[in-house]
Amino acid sequence: MDPDSELLLQLRSGDERAFVSLVERYHEPMLRLAASFVPSGAVAEEVVQDTWLAVLRGLNNFEGRSSLKTWLFRILVNRARSTGSKEQRSVPVADPEPAVDPSRFGGGGGWADPPEHWIEAAERRMEAGKLADRIRAWLGELPARQREVVLLRDIEGMSSEEVCAVLALTEGNQRVLLHRGRSRLRQLFEDEFREVR
Amino acid sequence: MKLLHRLRYPDLVCQQAVELVTEYLEGSLSARARRRFEAHLAACPHCTEYLAQMRETISLTGRLEPEDLTPQMRDEFTDLYRRWRSEQQ
C-alpha cells in the first residue's frame, strides 16, 4: 500500500496520532505559504486552522486523484486566496528580472565580477545549525509569488506539475518564478559569505 | 554550412547562460540549447561555479525542516481530531 493510502486509512479509522503527525509535518509549511497570501500572521494562522477543519471534513470524500499533500495545499491556497489577497500581489511575470545584477557583466556579456566561492563555508555553517534561520528569513524576503513556488518545489519537494495545480500557474510561469526565486536566494548566499574586502 | 550555423547560433555569453540554469536543471532545454549551454560551461569556470552554486542553493533550501509544534498546539489538534471523530459516530 502506498504511504498516502495507509495514512488515509489510519486517519479515517480514528488514529489520532496519525492526524497529529500529519499536522506536525505540514502545519508550519502551510503557515509559511499562507503568509504570502494574507496580510498578517494572525490571519495566516486562521487560514491554516480552517484548512485543517476542511481537511477533516473532506477526509471521507477524498478520492486520491492527487496526492494527499497536493490536496492539502490546494485547500490551503483556495482558502488563503479567498481570505484576501495582499496588495501588489500580481507583479506580472513578464517583467524582466535578471538572475544576476547586469553590472557584474562586461560589455560583451562575460563576467566582470564573477561569483565568489561560498559553498564550503555555507555547508560548514549549515552543519553547525547556524544557517537554517537565515534561509527562513531570506525566503520571507522573496516576492510572494517566487516564495510560493520555491517553498513548494524546493522545500516540499513537489513536482512542477503539482505546483502548477496547487497555485494555478502555467508551466512556463512556474519555471520563471522558480528561476527568479532561486537566483535571488543564490545571491543572498553569496552576499552572506562574501569576504569583507 | 558550419559558418552559417555559427552565425545562426552564436556562442552563449555568461549573462545569457545564467538565465538558462533553471531550464537546464529542469531538463526543459531543447537538445541543441542544452549542447550549447554545456559547451559554454566547458569553457567557462565562472559559469560552472555559478551552476554549482544554484545546485547548492536548492540543496540547502531543501534541508529546512518544519519547526516543531508546541505541546499546547499538539493538544489542540488532538482535541480537534477527537471532536471530528465524535461527530462521525
mmCIF file of C-alpha atoms in Angstrom:
data_model
loop_
_atom_site.group_PDB
_atom_site.id
_atom_site.type_symbol
_atom_site.label_atom_id
_atom_site.label_comp_id
_atom_site.label_asym_id
_atom_site.label_seq_id
_atom_site.Cartn_x
_atom_site.Cartn_y
_atom_site.Cartn_z
ATOM 1 C CA MET A 1 0.000 0.000 0.000
ATOM 2 C CA ASP A 2 1.384 3.461 -0.821
ATOM 3 C CA PRO A 3 2.105 5.755 2.136
ATOM 4 C CA ASP A 4 -0.826 8.061 1.316
ATOM 5 C CA SER A 5 -3.385 5.237 1.320
ATOM 6 C CA GLU A 6 -2.003 3.883 4.548
ATOM 7 C CA LEU A 7 -2.144 7.274 6.219
ATOM 8 C CA LEU A 8 -5.673 7.865 4.926
ATOM 9 C CA LEU A 9 -6.788 4.577 6.357
ATOM 10 C CA GLN A 10 -5.343 5.490 9.743
ATOM 11 C CA LEU A 11 -6.908 8.957 9.661
ATOM 12 C CA ARG A 12 -10.326 7.600 8.760
ATOM 13 C CA SER A 13 -10.177 4.840 11.324
ATOM 14 C CA GLY A 14 -9.605 7.153 14.278
ATOM 15 C CA ASP A 15 -5.837 7.106 14.751
ATOM 16 C CA GLU A 16 -5.289 10.472 16.402
ATOM 17 C CA ARG A 17 -1.531 10.070 16.351
ATOM 18 C CA ALA A 18 -1.721 9.836 12.566
ATOM 19 C CA PHE A 19 -3.539 13.154 12.496
ATOM 20 C CA VAL A 20 -1.129 14.837 14.872
ATOM 21 C CA SER A 21 1.846 13.636 12.846
ATOM 22 C CA LEU A 22 0.221 14.966 9.685
ATOM 23 C CA VAL A 23 -0.170 18.327 11.423
ATOM 24 C CA GLU A 24 3.426 18.128 12.676
ATOM 25 C CA ARG A 25 4.610 17.623 9.167
ATOM 26 C CA TYR A 26 2.553 20.289 7.378
ATOM 27 C CA HIS A 27 1.385 22.938 9.829
ATOM 28 C CA GLU A 28 4.435 25.156 9.662
ATOM 29 C CA PRO A 29 4.975 24.781 5.893
ATOM 30 C CA MET A 30 1.309 25.679 5.377
ATOM 31 C CA LEU A 31 1.620 28.717 7.661
ATOM 32 C CA ARG A 32 4.628 29.868 5.705
ATOM 33 C CA LEU A 33 2.771 29.526 2.427
ATOM 34 C CA ALA A 34 -0.437 31.110 3.745
ATOM 35 C CA ALA A 35 1.544 34.101 4.982
ATOM 36 C CA SER A 36 2.364 35.098 1.448
ATOM 37 C CA PHE A 37 -1.322 35.456 0.553
ATOM 38 C CA VAL A 38 -2.759 37.262 3.545
ATOM 39 C CA PRO A 39 -1.900 40.497 5.329
ATOM 40 C CA SER A 40 -0.869 39.197 8.757
ATOM 41 C CA GLY A 41 0.470 36.220 10.640
ATOM 42 C CA ALA A 42 -2.737 36.070 12.679
ATOM 43 C CA VAL A 43 -4.814 35.754 9.522
ATOM 44 C CA ALA A 44 -2.451 33.104 8.151
ATOM 45 C CA GLU A 45 -2.908 31.179 11.394
ATOM 46 C CA GLU A 46 -6.696 31.330 10.956
ATOM 47 C CA VAL A 47 -6.479 30.193 7.356
ATOM 48 C CA VAL A 48 -4.389 27.185 8.345
ATOM 49 C CA GLN A 49 -6.746 26.305 11.204
ATOM 50 C CA ASP A 50 -9.662 26.477 8.767
ATOM 51 C CA THR A 51 -7.728 24.297 6.364
ATOM 52 C CA TRP A 52 -7.287 21.573 8.976
ATOM 53 C CA LEU A 53 -11.023 21.639 9.700
ATOM 54 C CA ALA A 54 -11.765 21.397 5.977
ATOM 55 C CA VAL A 55 -9.298 18.532 5.676
ATOM 56 C CA LEU A 56 -11.078 16.587 8.405
ATOM 57 C CA ARG A 57 -14.475 17.323 6.888
ATOM 58 C CA GLY A 58 -13.291 16.252 3.450
ATOM 59 C CA LEU A 59 -11.332 13.214 4.568
ATOM 60 C CA ASN A 60 -14.040 10.681 3.837
ATOM 61 C CA ASN A 61 -14.675 12.088 0.375
ATOM 62 C CA PHE A 62 -11.037 12.392 -0.688
ATOM 63 C CA GLU A 63 -10.634 10.087 -3.659
ATOM 64 C CA GLY A 64 -6.899 10.156 -4.036
ATOM 65 C CA ARG A 65 -6.867 11.604 -7.534
ATOM 66 C CA SER A 66 -3.999 13.791 -6.402
ATOM 67 C CA SER A 67 -1.507 13.067 -3.631
ATOM 68 C CA LEU A 68 -2.644 13.853 -0.100
ATOM 69 C CA LYS A 69 -0.051 16.615 0.072
ATOM 70 C CA THR A 70 -1.261 18.273 -3.132
ATOM 71 C CA TRP A 71 -4.822 18.063 -1.830
ATOM 72 C CA LEU A 72 -3.859 19.708 1.497
ATOM 73 C CA PHE A 73 -2.030 22.564 -0.188
ATOM 74 C CA ARG A 74 -4.833 23.136 -2.692
ATOM 75 C CA ILE A 75 -7.345 23.527 0.114
ATOM 76 C CA LEU A 76 -4.956 25.914 1.820
ATOM 77 C CA VAL A 77 -4.301 28.040 -1.258
ATOM 78 C CA ASN A 78 -8.000 28.262 -2.137
ATOM 79 C CA ARG A 79 -8.796 29.438 1.381
ATOM 80 C CA ALA A 80 -5.884 31.835 1.521
ATOM 81 C CA ARG A 81 -6.800 33.362 -1.844
ATOM 82 C CA SER A 82 -10.431 33.852 -0.890
ATOM 83 C CA THR A 83 -9.484 35.299 2.501
ATOM 84 C CA GLY A 84 -7.787 38.266 0.984
ATOM 85 C CA SER A 85 -5.069 38.955 -1.461
ATOM 86 C CA LYS A 86 -2.154 41.010 -0.393
ATOM 87 C CA GLU A 87 -1.851 44.267 -2.221
ATOM 88 C CA GLN A 88 0.529 44.297 -5.175
ATOM 89 C CA ARG A 89 0.453 40.543 -5.462
ATOM 90 C CA SER A 90 0.124 40.491 -9.175
ATOM 91 C CA VAL A 91 3.510 41.718 -10.341
ATOM 92 C CA PRO A 92 3.430 40.460 -13.921
ATOM 93 C CA VAL A 93 5.675 37.501 -14.593
ATOM 94 C CA ALA A 94 6.573 39.148 -17.903
ATOM 95 C CA ASP A 95 8.543 41.926 -16.177
ATOM 96 C CA PRO A 96 12.219 41.285 -16.730
ATOM 97 C CA GLU A 97 14.220 40.458 -13.640
ATOM 98 C CA PRO A 98 17.782 39.355 -14.331
ATOM 99 C CA ALA A 99 19.190 36.423 -12.368
ATOM 100 C CA VAL A 100 22.366 38.380 -11.742
ATOM 101 C CA ASP A 101 22.883 42.134 -11.449
ATOM 102 C CA PRO A 102 23.780 43.285 -15.000
ATOM 103 C CA SER A 103 26.582 45.459 -13.624
ATOM 104 C CA ARG A 104 28.542 42.278 -12.863
ATOM 105 C CA PHE A 105 28.991 41.600 -16.580
ATOM 106 C CA GLY A 106 31.259 43.392 -19.030
ATOM 107 C CA GLY A 107 30.199 44.874 -22.345
ATOM 108 C CA GLY A 108 30.471 41.540 -24.155
ATOM 109 C CA GLY A 109 28.265 39.777 -21.590
ATOM 110 C CA GLY A 110 31.107 37.931 -19.840
ATOM 111 C CA TRP A 111 31.630 38.021 -16.080
ATOM 112 C CA ALA A 112 33.432 41.180 -14.912
ATOM 113 C CA ASP A 113 32.726 40.466 -11.227
ATOM 114 C CA PRO A 114 32.470 36.647 -11.170
ATOM 115 C CA PRO A 115 30.650 34.630 -8.485
ATOM 116 C CA GLU A 116 32.610 34.299 -5.266
ATOM 117 C CA HIS A 117 33.081 30.889 -3.683
ATOM 118 C CA TRP A 118 30.819 30.208 -0.739
ATOM 119 C CA ILE A 119 29.661 26.583 -0.981
ATOM 120 C CA GLU A 120 32.074 25.138 1.595
ATOM 121 C CA ALA A 121 31.503 27.985 4.058
ATOM 122 C CA ALA A 122 27.728 27.577 3.730
ATOM 123 C CA GLU A 123 27.967 23.817 4.260
ATOM 124 C CA ARG A 124 30.002 24.325 7.418
ATOM 125 C CA ARG A 125 27.532 26.806 8.837
ATOM 126 C CA MET A 126 24.556 24.636 7.863
ATOM 127 C CA GLU A 127 26.108 21.658 9.639
ATOM 128 C CA ALA A 128 26.682 23.792 12.708
ATOM 129 C CA GLY A 129 22.926 24.511 12.665
ATOM 130 C CA LYS A 130 23.504 28.214 12.154
ATOM 131 C CA LEU A 131 22.172 28.761 8.666
ATOM 132 C CA ALA A 132 18.598 27.435 8.615
ATOM 133 C CA ASP A 133 17.155 30.502 10.351
ATOM 134 C CA ARG A 134 18.883 32.809 7.896
ATOM 135 C CA ILE A 135 17.436 30.858 4.967
ATOM 136 C CA ARG A 136 13.955 31.075 6.510
ATOM 137 C CA ALA A 137 14.362 34.837 6.823
ATOM 138 C CA TRP A 138 15.545 35.127 3.208
ATOM 139 C CA LEU A 139 12.544 33.166 1.993
ATOM 140 C CA GLY A 140 10.415 35.770 3.730
ATOM 141 C CA GLU A 141 12.140 38.484 1.714
ATOM 142 C CA LEU A 142 11.352 36.941 -1.669
ATOM 143 C CA PRO A 143 8.441 38.389 -3.637
ATOM 144 C CA ALA A 144 5.342 36.396 -2.664
ATOM 145 C CA ARG A 145 4.867 34.503 -5.915
ATOM 146 C CA GLN A 146 8.507 33.453 -6.100
ATOM 147 C CA ARG A 147 8.405 32.360 -2.477
ATOM 148 C CA GLU A 148 5.303 30.232 -3.051
ATOM 149 C CA VAL A 149 6.944 28.321 -5.880
ATOM 150 C CA VAL A 150 10.276 27.866 -4.077
ATOM 151 C CA LEU A 151 8.522 26.636 -0.920
ATOM 152 C CA LEU A 152 6.555 24.015 -2.789
ATOM 153 C CA ARG A 153 9.277 22.904 -5.193
ATOM 154 C CA ASP A 154 12.461 23.072 -3.148
ATOM 155 C CA ILE A 155 11.236 22.584 0.415
ATOM 156 C CA GLU A 156 8.128 20.450 -0.061
ATOM 157 C CA GLY A 157 9.700 18.621 -2.979
ATOM 158 C CA MET A 158 6.638 18.844 -5.231
ATOM 159 C CA SER A 159 6.948 18.302 -8.977
ATOM 160 C CA SER A 160 6.385 21.215 -11.321
ATOM 161 C CA GLU A 161 3.032 19.661 -12.318
ATOM 162 C CA GLU A 162 1.906 19.550 -8.687
ATOM 163 C CA VAL A 163 2.966 23.145 -8.095
ATOM 164 C CA CYS A 164 1.091 24.292 -11.195
ATOM 165 C CA ALA A 165 -2.012 22.513 -9.889
ATOM 166 C CA VAL A 166 -1.724 23.942 -6.372
ATOM 167 C CA LEU A 167 -1.001 27.529 -7.400
ATOM 168 C CA ALA A 168 -2.945 27.562 -10.690
ATOM 169 C CA LEU A 169 0.104 28.544 -12.724
ATOM 170 C CA THR A 170 1.148 27.688 -16.252
ATOM 171 C CA GLU A 171 4.230 25.555 -16.645
ATOM 172 C CA GLY A 172 6.132 28.496 -18.135
ATOM 173 C CA ASN A 173 5.253 30.927 -15.347
ATOM 174 C CA GLN A 174 6.058 28.341 -12.728
ATOM 175 C CA ARG A 175 9.531 27.987 -14.192
ATOM 176 C CA VAL A 176 10.122 31.731 -14.425
ATOM 177 C CA LEU A 177 9.106 32.228 -10.786
ATOM 178 C CA LEU A 178 11.269 29.311 -9.678
ATOM 179 C CA HIS A 179 14.228 30.704 -11.619
ATOM 180 C CA ARG A 180 13.894 34.145 -10.092
ATOM 181 C CA GLY A 181 13.354 32.870 -6.578
ATOM 182 C CA ARG A 182 16.337 30.527 -6.694
ATOM 183 C CA SER A 183 18.506 33.170 -8.334
ATOM 184 C CA ARG A 184 17.689 35.658 -5.582
ATOM 185 C CA LEU A 185 18.453 33.098 -2.910
ATOM 186 C CA ARG A 186 21.804 32.290 -4.554
ATOM 187 C CA GLN A 187 22.660 35.981 -4.438
ATOM 188 C CA LEU A 188 21.710 36.141 -0.746
ATOM 189 C CA PHE A 189 24.033 33.214 -0.008
ATOM 190 C CA GLU A 190 26.816 34.937 -1.904
ATOM 191 C CA ASP A 191 26.245 38.201 -0.020
ATOM 192 C CA GLU A 192 26.197 36.380 3.309
ATOM 193 C CA PHE A 193 29.540 34.711 2.739
ATOM 194 C CA ARG A 194 31.243 37.434 0.740
ATOM 195 C CA GLU A 195 34.536 38.140 2.347
ATOM 196 C CA VAL A 196 34.971 41.660 3.560
ATOM 197 C CA ARG A 197 37.231 43.338 1.093
ATOM 198 C CA MET B 1 27.420 25.251 -43.667
ATOM 199 C CA LYS B 2 29.276 25.298 -40.426
ATOM 200 C CA LEU B 3 29.782 29.029 -40.708
ATOM 201 C CA LEU B 4 26.088 29.555 -41.330
ATOM 202 C CA HIS B 5 25.349 27.503 -38.246
ATOM 203 C CA ARG B 6 27.756 29.612 -36.187
ATOM 204 C CA LEU B 7 26.076 32.762 -37.435
ATOM 205 C CA ARG B 8 22.657 31.490 -36.548
ATOM 206 C CA TYR B 9 23.650 30.051 -33.185
ATOM 207 C CA PRO B 10 26.439 32.208 -31.818
ATOM 208 C CA ASP B 11 28.165 31.092 -28.638
ATOM 209 C CA LEU B 12 26.413 31.890 -25.403
ATOM 210 C CA VAL B 13 27.800 34.634 -23.243
ATOM 211 C CA CYS B 14 27.803 34.351 -19.443
ATOM 212 C CA GLN B 15 24.958 36.817 -18.960
ATOM 213 C CA GLN B 16 22.742 34.607 -21.141
ATOM 214 C CA ALA B 17 23.985 31.367 -19.617
ATOM 215 C CA VAL B 18 22.925 32.303 -16.065
ATOM 216 C CA GLU B 19 19.358 32.778 -17.323
ATOM 217 C CA LEU B 20 19.266 29.214 -18.640
ATOM 218 C CA VAL B 21 20.310 27.473 -15.435
ATOM 219 C CA THR B 22 16.812 26.628 -14.210
ATOM 220 C CA GLU B 23 15.680 25.354 -17.590
ATOM 221 C CA TYR B 24 18.858 23.294 -17.753
ATOM 222 C CA LEU B 25 18.238 21.792 -14.301
ATOM 223 C CA GLU B 26 14.565 21.195 -15.143
ATOM 224 C CA GLY B 27 15.530 19.362 -18.301
ATOM 225 C CA SER B 28 13.390 21.684 -20.374
ATOM 226 C CA LEU B 29 16.055 22.932 -22.814
ATOM 227 C CA SER B 30 15.954 21.562 -26.351
ATOM 228 C CA ALA B 31 18.775 19.175 -27.225
ATOM 229 C CA ARG B 32 20.506 21.904 -29.211
ATOM 230 C CA ALA B 33 20.166 24.536 -26.465
ATOM 231 C CA ARG B 34 21.448 22.033 -23.954
ATOM 232 C CA ARG B 35 24.549 21.286 -26.014
ATOM 233 C CA ARG B 36 25.167 24.992 -26.428
ATOM 234 C CA PHE B 37 24.833 25.546 -22.673
ATOM 235 C CA GLU B 38 27.159 22.658 -21.856
ATOM 236 C CA ALA B 39 29.698 23.879 -24.408
ATOM 237 C CA HIS B 40 29.707 27.228 -22.637
ATOM 238 C CA LEU B 41 30.185 25.582 -19.229
ATOM 239 C CA ALA B 42 33.096 23.525 -20.521
ATOM 240 C CA ALA B 43 34.888 26.735 -21.436
ATOM 241 C CA CYS B 44 33.792 28.923 -18.510
ATOM 242 C CA PRO B 45 34.849 28.192 -14.914
ATOM 243 C CA HIS B 46 32.778 31.101 -13.559
ATOM 244 C CA CYS B 47 29.526 29.797 -15.023
ATOM 245 C CA THR B 48 30.455 26.289 -13.858
ATOM 246 C CA GLU B 49 30.829 27.720 -10.361
ATOM 247 C CA TYR B 50 27.547 29.582 -10.793
ATOM 248 C CA LEU B 51 25.716 26.372 -11.724
ATOM 249 C CA ALA B 52 27.242 24.598 -8.718
ATOM 250 C CA GLN B 53 26.020 27.462 -6.503
ATOM 251 C CA MET B 54 22.495 27.184 -7.881
ATOM 252 C CA ARG B 55 22.541 23.459 -7.110
ATOM 253 C CA GLU B 56 23.857 24.210 -3.625
ATOM 254 C CA THR B 57 21.132 26.838 -3.118
ATOM 255 C CA ILE B 58 18.483 24.239 -3.948
ATOM 256 C CA SER B 59 20.140 21.672 -1.705
ATOM 257 C CA LEU B 60 20.479 23.988 1.317
ATOM 258 C CA THR B 61 16.925 25.298 0.978
ATOM 259 C CA GLY B 62 15.668 21.728 0.707
ATOM 260 C CA ARG B 63 17.192 20.847 4.064
ATOM 261 C CA LEU B 64 14.890 23.136 6.054
ATOM 262 C CA GLU B 65 12.770 21.064 8.402
ATOM 263 C CA PRO B 66 9.326 22.092 9.600
ATOM 264 C CA GLU B 67 9.542 23.630 13.049
ATOM 265 C CA ASP B 68 8.084 21.546 15.871
ATOM 266 C CA LEU B 69 4.604 22.145 17.191
ATOM 267 C CA THR B 70 4.358 23.410 20.730
ATOM 268 C CA PRO B 71 2.877 20.887 23.204
ATOM 269 C CA GLN B 72 -0.146 23.168 23.526
ATOM 270 C CA MET B 73 -0.754 23.087 19.774
ATOM 271 C CA ARG B 74 -0.366 19.359 19.768
ATOM 272 C CA ASP B 75 -3.114 19.134 22.409
ATOM 273 C CA GLU B 76 -5.358 21.474 20.438
ATOM 274 C CA PHE B 77 -5.050 19.362 17.321
ATOM 275 C CA THR B 78 -5.670 16.181 19.248
ATOM 276 C CA ASP B 79 -8.884 17.770 20.578
ATOM 277 C CA LEU B 80 -9.865 18.878 17.103
ATOM 278 C CA TYR B 81 -9.465 15.350 15.822
ATOM 279 C CA ARG B 82 -11.409 13.853 18.724
ATOM 280 C CA ARG B 83 -14.292 16.262 18.120
ATOM 281 C CA TRP B 84 -14.329 15.307 14.462
ATOM 282 C CA ARG B 85 -14.334 11.615 15.403
ATOM 283 C CA SER B 86 -17.211 12.020 17.786
ATOM 284 C CA GLU B 87 -19.225 13.767 15.041
ATOM 285 C CA GLN B 88 -18.560 10.794 12.774
ATOM 286 C CA GLN B 89 -20.094 8.224 15.100
#
